[in-house]
PDB file of C-alpha atoms in Angstrom:
ATOM      1  CA  MET J   1     -41.003   1.856 -11.240  1.00 45.00           C
ATOM      2  CA  THR J   2     -38.463  -0.263  -9.114  1.00 49.00           C
ATOM      3  CA  ILE J   3     -35.473  -1.454 -10.956  1.00 53.00           C
ATOM      4  CA  PRO J   4     -34.835  -5.025 -10.142  1.00 60.00           C
ATOM      5  CA  ALA J   5     -31.318  -5.799  -8.401  1.00 71.00           C
ATOM      6  CA  LYS J   6     -28.674  -7.402 -10.651  1.00 87.00           C
ATOM      7  CA  LYS J   7     -28.119 -10.997 -10.208  1.00 94.00           C
ATOM      8  CA  ILE J   8     -24.979 -11.537  -8.080  1.00 96.00           C
ATOM      9  CA  TYR J   9     -24.600 -15.250  -8.188  1.00 97.00           C
ATOM     10  CA  PRO J  10     -25.126 -16.964 -11.809  1.00 95.00           C
ATOM     11  CA  ARG J  11     -25.029 -20.386 -10.530  1.00 95.00           C
ATOM     12  CA  THR J  12     -27.335 -22.059  -7.760  1.00 94.00           C
ATOM     13  CA  MET J  13     -25.541 -23.024  -4.536  1.00 94.00           C
ATOM     14  CA  ASP J  14     -22.205 -21.450  -5.896  1.00 96.00           C
ATOM     15  CA  LYS J  15     -21.085 -18.462  -3.729  1.00 97.00           C
ATOM     16  CA  GLN J  16     -17.619 -18.322  -5.153  1.00 98.00           C
ATOM     17  CA  THR J  17     -18.617 -16.986  -8.529  1.00 98.00           C
ATOM     18  CA  VAL J  18     -20.118 -13.626  -9.012  1.00 98.00           C
ATOM     19  CA  TYR J  19     -21.351 -11.287 -11.904  1.00 98.00           C
ATOM     20  CA  LEU J  20     -18.914  -8.355 -11.296  1.00 98.00           C
ATOM     21  CA  ASP J  21     -21.362  -5.683 -12.522  1.00 97.00           C
ATOM     22  CA  ALA J  22     -23.587  -6.562  -9.526  1.00 97.00           C
ATOM     23  CA  VAL J  23     -20.945  -6.246  -6.877  1.00 97.00           C
ATOM     24  CA  VAL J  24     -18.667  -3.338  -7.901  1.00 97.00           C
ATOM     25  CA  THR J  25     -19.755   0.098  -6.657  1.00 96.00           C
ATOM     26  CA  ASN J  26     -16.831   2.384  -7.635  1.00 97.00           C
ATOM     27  CA  PRO J  27     -17.858   4.726 -10.544  1.00 96.00           C
ATOM     28  CA  ALA J  28     -14.331   4.548 -11.767  1.00 97.00           C
ATOM     29  CA  ILE J  29     -14.745   0.787 -12.533  1.00 98.00           C
ATOM     30  CA  GLU J  30     -17.010  -0.197 -15.493  1.00 98.00           C
ATOM     31  CA  ILE J  31     -18.007  -3.850 -15.877  1.00 98.00           C
ATOM     32  CA  GLY J  32     -19.779  -5.271 -18.814  1.00 97.00           C
ATOM     33  CA  ALA J  33     -22.722  -7.754 -18.588  1.00 96.00           C
ATOM     34  CA  TYR J  34     -22.076 -11.384 -17.767  1.00 97.00           C
ATOM     35  CA  THR J  35     -18.423 -10.802 -16.868  1.00 98.00           C
ATOM     36  CA  MET J  36     -17.730 -13.212 -13.956  1.00 98.00           C
ATOM     37  CA  TYR J  37     -15.188 -13.536 -11.255  1.00 98.00           C
ATOM     38  CA  ASN J  38     -14.413 -16.786  -9.260  1.00 98.00           C
ATOM     39  CA  ASP J  39     -12.538 -16.854  -5.999  1.00 98.00           C
ATOM     40  CA  PHE J  40     -12.080 -19.894  -3.735  1.00 97.00           C
ATOM     41  CA  VAL J  41      -9.905 -18.096  -1.402  1.00 97.00           C
ATOM     42  CA  ASN J  42     -11.707 -14.788  -0.498  1.00 98.00           C
ATOM     43  CA  ASP J  43     -15.317 -13.614  -0.934  1.00 98.00           C
ATOM     44  CA  PRO J  44     -15.580 -12.719  -4.699  1.00 98.00           C
ATOM     45  CA  VAL J  45     -18.105  -9.953  -3.584  1.00 97.00           C
ATOM     46  CA  ASP J  46     -14.879  -8.131  -2.263  1.00 98.00           C
ATOM     47  CA  PHE J  47     -13.412  -8.082  -5.778  1.00 98.00           C
ATOM     48  CA  GLU J  48     -13.119  -4.299  -5.770  1.00 97.00           C
ATOM     49  CA  LYS J  49     -11.045  -4.397  -2.503  1.00 97.00           C
ATOM     50  CA  ASN J  50      -9.018  -7.359  -2.974  1.00 98.00           C
ATOM     51  CA  ASN J  51      -8.306  -7.233  -6.643  1.00 98.00           C
ATOM     52  CA  VAL J  52      -8.222  -3.699  -7.886  1.00 98.00           C
ATOM     53  CA  LEU J  53      -5.114  -2.238  -6.022  1.00 98.00           C
ATOM     54  CA  TYR J  54      -3.471   1.248  -5.763  1.00 96.00           C
ATOM     55  CA  HIS J  55      -6.738   2.626  -7.287  1.00 96.00           C
ATOM     56  CA  TYR J  56      -7.019   6.041  -5.748  1.00 94.00           C
ATOM     57  CA  PRO J  57      -9.555   8.828  -6.968  1.00 94.00           C
ATOM     58  CA  ILE J  58      -6.682  11.424  -7.018  1.00 93.00           C
ATOM     59  CA  ASN J  59      -5.457   9.873 -10.188  1.00 94.00           C
ATOM     60  CA  LYS J  60      -8.784   9.702 -12.135  1.00 94.00           C
ATOM     61  CA  ASP J  61      -7.734   6.518 -13.733  1.00 96.00           C
ATOM     62  CA  ARG J  62     -10.314   3.884 -14.508  1.00 98.00           C
ATOM     63  CA  LEU J  63     -10.824   0.031 -14.870  1.00 98.00           C
ATOM     64  CA  ILE J  64     -12.971  -0.868 -17.855  1.00 98.00           C
ATOM     65  CA  ILE J  65     -13.819  -4.472 -18.482  1.00 98.00           C
ATOM     66  CA  GLY J  66     -16.025  -5.558 -21.360  1.00 98.00           C
ATOM     67  CA  ARG J  67     -18.962  -8.156 -21.501  1.00 98.00           C
ATOM     68  CA  PHE J  68     -18.551 -11.942 -21.087  1.00 98.00           C
ATOM     69  CA  CYS J  69     -15.095 -11.929 -19.582  1.00 98.00           C
ATOM     70  CA  SER J  70     -13.911 -14.730 -17.271  1.00 98.00           C
ATOM     71  CA  ILE J  71     -11.659 -13.818 -14.392  1.00 98.00           C
ATOM     72  CA  ALA J  72      -9.933 -16.427 -12.399  1.00 98.00           C
ATOM     73  CA  CYS J  73      -9.249 -16.471  -8.705  1.00 98.00           C
ATOM     74  CA  GLY J  74      -6.513 -13.964  -7.605  1.00 98.00           C
ATOM     75  CA  ALA J  75      -6.294 -11.850 -10.640  1.00 98.00           C
ATOM     76  CA  LYS J  76      -5.026  -8.483  -9.818  1.00 98.00           C
ATOM     77  CA  PHE J  77      -5.181  -5.101 -11.549  1.00 98.00           C
ATOM     78  CA  ILE J  78      -2.369  -2.739 -10.370  1.00 98.00           C
ATOM     79  CA  PHE J  79      -2.933   0.888 -10.758  1.00 97.00           C
ATOM     80  CA  THR J  80      -0.915   4.048 -10.964  1.00 93.00           C
ATOM     81  CA  SER J  81       0.000   4.659  -7.262  1.00 92.00           C
ATOM     82  CA  ALA J  82       1.992   1.455  -7.465  1.00 93.00           C
ATOM     83  CA  ASN J  83       4.380   3.207  -9.950  1.00 92.00           C
ATOM     84  CA  HIS J  84       6.843   5.272  -7.962  1.00 94.00           C
ATOM     85  CA  THR J  85       8.058   8.062 -10.164  1.00 94.00           C
ATOM     86  CA  MET J  86      11.214   7.458 -12.275  1.00 93.00           C
ATOM     87  CA  SER J  87      11.522  11.047 -13.281  1.00 92.00           C
ATOM     88  CA  SER J  88      13.170  11.782  -9.869  1.00 94.00           C
ATOM     89  CA  LEU J  89      16.699  10.761  -8.832  1.00 95.00           C
ATOM     90  CA  SER J  90      14.945   8.932  -6.048  1.00 96.00           C
ATOM     91  CA  THR J  91      11.883   6.421  -6.241  1.00 94.00           C
ATOM     92  CA  TYR J  92      11.019   7.374  -2.648  1.00 96.00           C
ATOM     93  CA  PRO J  93       7.569   8.935  -2.556  1.00 95.00           C
ATOM     94  CA  PHE J  94       8.494  12.277  -0.895  1.00 96.00           C
ATOM     95  CA  PRO J  95       5.504  14.194  -2.062  1.00 95.00           C
ATOM     96  CA  LEU J  96       3.094  11.416  -0.428  1.00 94.00           C
ATOM     97  CA  PHE J  97       4.569  12.390   3.020  1.00 96.00           C
ATOM     98  CA  PHE J  98       4.297  16.070   2.366  1.00 96.00           C
ATOM     99  CA  GLU J  99       3.931  16.885   6.080  1.00 96.00           C
ATOM    100  CA  GLU J 100       7.242  15.205   6.942  1.00 96.00           C
ATOM    101  CA  TRP J 101       9.098  17.179   4.170  1.00 96.00           C
ATOM    102  CA  ASP J 102       7.263  20.470   4.151  1.00 96.00           C
ATOM    103  CA  LEU J 103       6.085  19.911   0.497  1.00 96.00           C
ATOM    104  CA  PRO J 104       2.858  21.264  -0.946  1.00 96.00           C
ATOM    105  CA  ILE J 105      -0.038  18.878  -0.632  1.00 95.00           C
ATOM    106  CA  SER J 106      -1.039  19.779  -4.226  1.00 94.00           C
ATOM    107  CA  GLU J 107       1.975  17.767  -5.390  1.00 94.00           C
ATOM    108  CA  VAL J 108       1.095  14.486  -3.874  1.00 95.00           C
ATOM    109  CA  ALA J 109       0.263  12.755  -7.190  1.00 93.00           C
ATOM    110  CA  LYS J 110       3.829  13.536  -8.416  1.00 93.00           C
ATOM    111  CA  ALA J 111       5.036  10.679  -6.209  1.00 94.00           C
ATOM    112  CA  TRP J 112       4.264   8.345  -8.839  1.00 94.00           C
ATOM    113  CA  ASP J 113       4.015   8.039 -12.705  1.00 93.00           C
ATOM    114  CA  ASN J 114       0.323   7.919 -14.034  1.00 92.00           C
ATOM    115  CA  LYS J 115       0.176   5.218 -16.649  1.00 93.00           C
ATOM    116  CA  GLY J 116      -3.586   5.518 -17.191  1.00 95.00           C
ATOM    117  CA  ASP J 117      -6.569   3.471 -17.540  1.00 98.00           C
ATOM    118  CA  ILE J 118      -6.635  -0.546 -17.711  1.00 98.00           C
ATOM    119  CA  VAL J 119      -9.004  -1.334 -20.525  1.00 98.00           C
ATOM    120  CA  ILE J 120     -10.067  -5.098 -21.079  1.00 98.00           C
ATOM    121  CA  GLY J 121     -12.127  -6.058 -24.066  1.00 98.00           C
ATOM    122  CA  ASN J 122     -14.887  -8.511 -24.519  1.00 98.00           C
ATOM    123  CA  ASP J 123     -14.730 -12.292 -24.136  1.00 98.00           C
ATOM    124  CA  VAL J 124     -11.414 -12.135 -22.491  1.00 98.00           C
ATOM    125  CA  TRP J 125     -10.177 -14.867 -20.226  1.00 98.00           C
ATOM    126  CA  ILE J 126      -7.740 -13.842 -17.458  1.00 98.00           C
ATOM    127  CA  GLY J 127      -6.191 -16.767 -15.696  1.00 98.00           C
ATOM    128  CA  TYR J 128      -5.292 -17.616 -12.023  1.00 98.00           C
ATOM    129  CA  GLU J 129      -3.221 -14.835 -10.249  1.00 98.00           C
ATOM    130  CA  ALA J 130      -2.471 -13.008 -13.354  1.00 98.00           C
ATOM    131  CA  VAL J 131      -1.377  -9.363 -12.770  1.00 98.00           C
ATOM    132  CA  ILE J 132      -2.494  -6.530 -15.260  1.00 98.00           C
ATOM    133  CA  LEU J 133      -0.460  -3.347 -14.773  1.00 98.00           C
ATOM    134  CA  SER J 134      -1.836   0.148 -15.268  1.00 97.00           C
ATOM    135  CA  GLY J 135      -2.061   1.615 -18.771  1.00 97.00           C
ATOM    136  CA  VAL J 136      -2.458  -1.792 -20.402  1.00 98.00           C
ATOM    137  CA  ARG J 137      -5.098  -2.499 -22.854  1.00 98.00           C
ATOM    138  CA  ILE J 138      -6.201  -6.003 -23.686  1.00 98.00           C
ATOM    139  CA  GLY J 139      -8.221  -6.753 -26.940  1.00 98.00           C
ATOM    140  CA  ASP J 140     -11.337  -8.785 -27.395  1.00 98.00           C
ATOM    141  CA  GLY J 141     -10.997 -12.496 -27.173  1.00 98.00           C
ATOM    142  CA  ALA J 142      -7.524 -12.634 -25.720  1.00 98.00           C
ATOM    143  CA  ILE J 143      -6.354 -15.144 -23.108  1.00 98.00           C
ATOM    144  CA  ILE J 144      -4.025 -14.176 -20.253  1.00 98.00           C
ATOM    145  CA  GLY J 145      -2.223 -17.159 -18.921  1.00 98.00           C
ATOM    146  CA  THR J 146      -1.766 -18.315 -15.200  1.00 98.00           C
ATOM    147  CA  ARG J 147       0.412 -15.860 -13.191  1.00 98.00           C
ATOM    148  CA  ALA J 148       1.179 -13.762 -16.258  1.00 98.00           C
ATOM    149  CA  VAL J 149       2.372 -10.297 -15.643  1.00 98.00           C
ATOM    150  CA  VAL J 150       0.972  -8.086 -18.389  1.00 98.00           C
ATOM    151  CA  THR J 151       3.031  -5.028 -18.684  1.00 98.00           C
ATOM    152  CA  LYS J 152       2.188  -4.198 -22.457  1.00 98.00           C
ATOM    153  CA  ASP J 153      -0.981  -4.098 -24.703  1.00 98.00           C
ATOM    154  CA  VAL J 154      -2.299  -7.470 -25.862  1.00 98.00           C
ATOM    155  CA  GLU J 155      -3.823  -7.721 -29.312  1.00 98.00           C
ATOM    156  CA  PRO J 156      -7.242  -9.244 -29.792  1.00 98.00           C
ATOM    157  CA  TYR J 157      -7.487 -13.088 -29.712  1.00 98.00           C
ATOM    158  CA  THR J 158      -3.917 -13.386 -28.644  1.00 98.00           C
ATOM    159  CA  ILE J 159      -2.767 -15.794 -25.950  1.00 98.00           C
ATOM    160  CA  VAL J 160       0.010 -14.416 -23.727  1.00 98.00           C
ATOM    161  CA  GLY J 161       1.975 -15.794 -20.763  1.00 98.00           C
ATOM    162  CA  GLY J 162       5.025 -15.432 -18.745  1.00 98.00           C
ATOM    163  CA  ILE J 163       6.808 -12.633 -16.722  1.00 98.00           C
ATOM    164  CA  PRO J 164       6.659 -10.140 -18.280  1.00 98.00           C
ATOM    165  CA  ALA J 165       3.825 -11.635 -20.594  1.00 98.00           C
ATOM    166  CA  LYS J 166       4.634 -12.317 -24.152  1.00 98.00           C
ATOM    167  CA  PRO J 167       2.509 -13.570 -27.187  1.00 98.00           C
ATOM    168  CA  ILE J 168       2.364 -17.215 -27.383  1.00 98.00           C
ATOM    169  CA  ARG J 169       0.109 -17.526 -30.364  1.00 98.00           C
ATOM    170  CA  LYS J 170      -2.966 -16.071 -32.053  1.00 98.00           C
ATOM    171  CA  ARG J 171      -6.258 -18.093 -31.354  1.00 97.00           C
ATOM    172  CA  TYR J 172      -7.309 -17.758 -35.119  1.00 96.00           C
ATOM    173  CA  ASP J 173      -6.111 -16.486 -38.484  1.00 96.00           C
ATOM    174  CA  GLN J 174      -6.387 -12.820 -39.072  1.00 96.00           C
ATOM    175  CA  ASP J 175      -9.481 -13.241 -41.378  1.00 95.00           C
ATOM    176  CA  THR J 176     -11.303 -15.043 -38.580  1.00 95.00           C
ATOM    177  CA  ILE J 177     -10.194 -12.334 -35.942  1.00 96.00           C
ATOM    178  CA  GLU J 178     -11.503  -9.607 -38.132  1.00 96.00           C
ATOM    179  CA  LEU J 179     -14.764 -11.342 -38.802  1.00 95.00           C
ATOM    180  CA  LEU J 180     -15.453 -11.948 -35.022  1.00 96.00           C
ATOM    181  CA  GLU J 181     -14.523  -8.329 -34.297  1.00 96.00           C
ATOM    182  CA  ALA J 182     -17.006  -7.174 -36.958  1.00 95.00           C
ATOM    183  CA  MET J 183     -19.852  -9.242 -35.664  1.00 95.00           C
ATOM    184  CA  ARG J 184     -19.370  -8.417 -31.972  1.00 96.00           C
ATOM    185  CA  TRP J 185     -21.714 -11.142 -30.888  1.00 96.00           C
ATOM    186  CA  TRP J 186     -21.291 -10.103 -27.254  1.00 97.00           C
ATOM    187  CA  ASP J 187     -23.377  -7.069 -27.883  1.00 96.00           C
ATOM    188  CA  LEU J 188     -26.483  -8.910 -29.064  1.00 96.00           C
ATOM    189  CA  PRO J 189     -29.629  -9.172 -26.849  1.00 94.00           C
ATOM    190  CA  GLN J 190     -29.962 -12.132 -24.918  1.00 93.00           C
ATOM    191  CA  GLU J 191     -32.695 -13.941 -26.896  1.00 93.00           C
ATOM    192  CA  GLN J 192     -30.627 -13.563 -30.055  1.00 94.00           C
ATOM    193  CA  LEU J 193     -27.499 -14.785 -28.327  1.00 94.00           C
ATOM    194  CA  ARG J 194     -29.343 -17.993 -27.221  1.00 94.00           C
ATOM    195  CA  ARG J 195     -30.217 -18.769 -30.698  1.00 93.00           C
ATOM    196  CA  LEU J 196     -26.549 -18.417 -31.709  1.00 94.00           C
ATOM    197  CA  LEU J 197     -25.054 -20.358 -28.806  1.00 94.00           C
ATOM    198  CA  PRO J 198     -24.924 -23.745 -30.737  1.00 94.00           C
ATOM    199  CA  VAL J 199     -22.889 -22.206 -33.607  1.00 93.00           C
ATOM    200  CA  ILE J 200     -20.670 -20.048 -31.217  1.00 94.00           C
ATOM    201  CA  ARG J 201     -19.889 -23.233 -29.280  1.00 94.00           C
ATOM    202  CA  ASN J 202     -19.084 -25.517 -32.193  1.00 92.00           C
ATOM    203  CA  GLY J 203     -16.272 -23.154 -33.255  1.00 90.00           C
ATOM    204  CA  ASP J 204     -17.130 -22.587 -36.892  1.00 89.00           C
ATOM    205  CA  VAL J 205     -16.778 -18.916 -37.651  1.00 91.00           C
ATOM    206  CA  LYS J 206     -18.398 -19.306 -41.149  1.00 90.00           C
ATOM    207  CA  GLU J 207     -21.438 -20.970 -39.744  1.00 92.00           C
ATOM    208  CA  LEU J 208     -21.668 -18.134 -37.048  1.00 92.00           C
ATOM    209  CA  ALA J 209     -21.521 -15.591 -39.910  1.00 92.00           C
ATOM    210  CA  GLU J 210     -24.386 -17.233 -41.709  1.00 91.00           C
ATOM    211  CA  ALA J 211     -26.521 -17.490 -38.626  1.00 92.00           C
ATOM    212  CA  PHE J 212     -25.602 -13.930 -37.687  1.00 88.00           C
ATOM    213  CA  GLY J 213     -26.892 -12.663 -40.929  1.00 86.00           C
ATOM    214  CA  LYS J 214     -30.187 -14.375 -40.531  1.00 81.00           C
ATOM    215  CA  LEU J 215     -31.047 -12.676 -37.194  1.00 77.00           C
TER     216      LEU J 215
END
């Protein structure tokens, strides 16, 4: 049986917006369903080349993005090889130029500090030209402000902004956040989600919980 190709462009006549799971090919990048990227400067199909930077196989780090995320034009994900080592007395990446300095090729990765994976939750909105650094984890429902530089983890349903990014406020009270996290509406099959859209969009979490229980 032939598996149908994934839909690339979710909007008719719009070539600036793509579903990322249909265009990313690197096995070290995992993208959830319906997560979209918009780019009015470059071809959004080239997200992997233009937006996921310093992401080299030698480091074995991954970019994981959940379902229903919205990523604005120019957002960047900066990985380990941008982090010149701080354990040396010099930040110059001598091991990278092993031929010049007669160093063993096996020590190349010692030129930088491996911060680890970047993990983005579900229903996260990442604003225009925001930068997410390696090792950062962003919780479900978070909002990353325009041109924010995210150097530390972001809790679920938290709005952050600035350089470096700092919490601005929570989107909801803690009880509402816990309820949304427990329901995980983003994991529902499409037909069930269609039935819930009216209550998701009207912003009443209690009504959503009631409708969720009737599925």
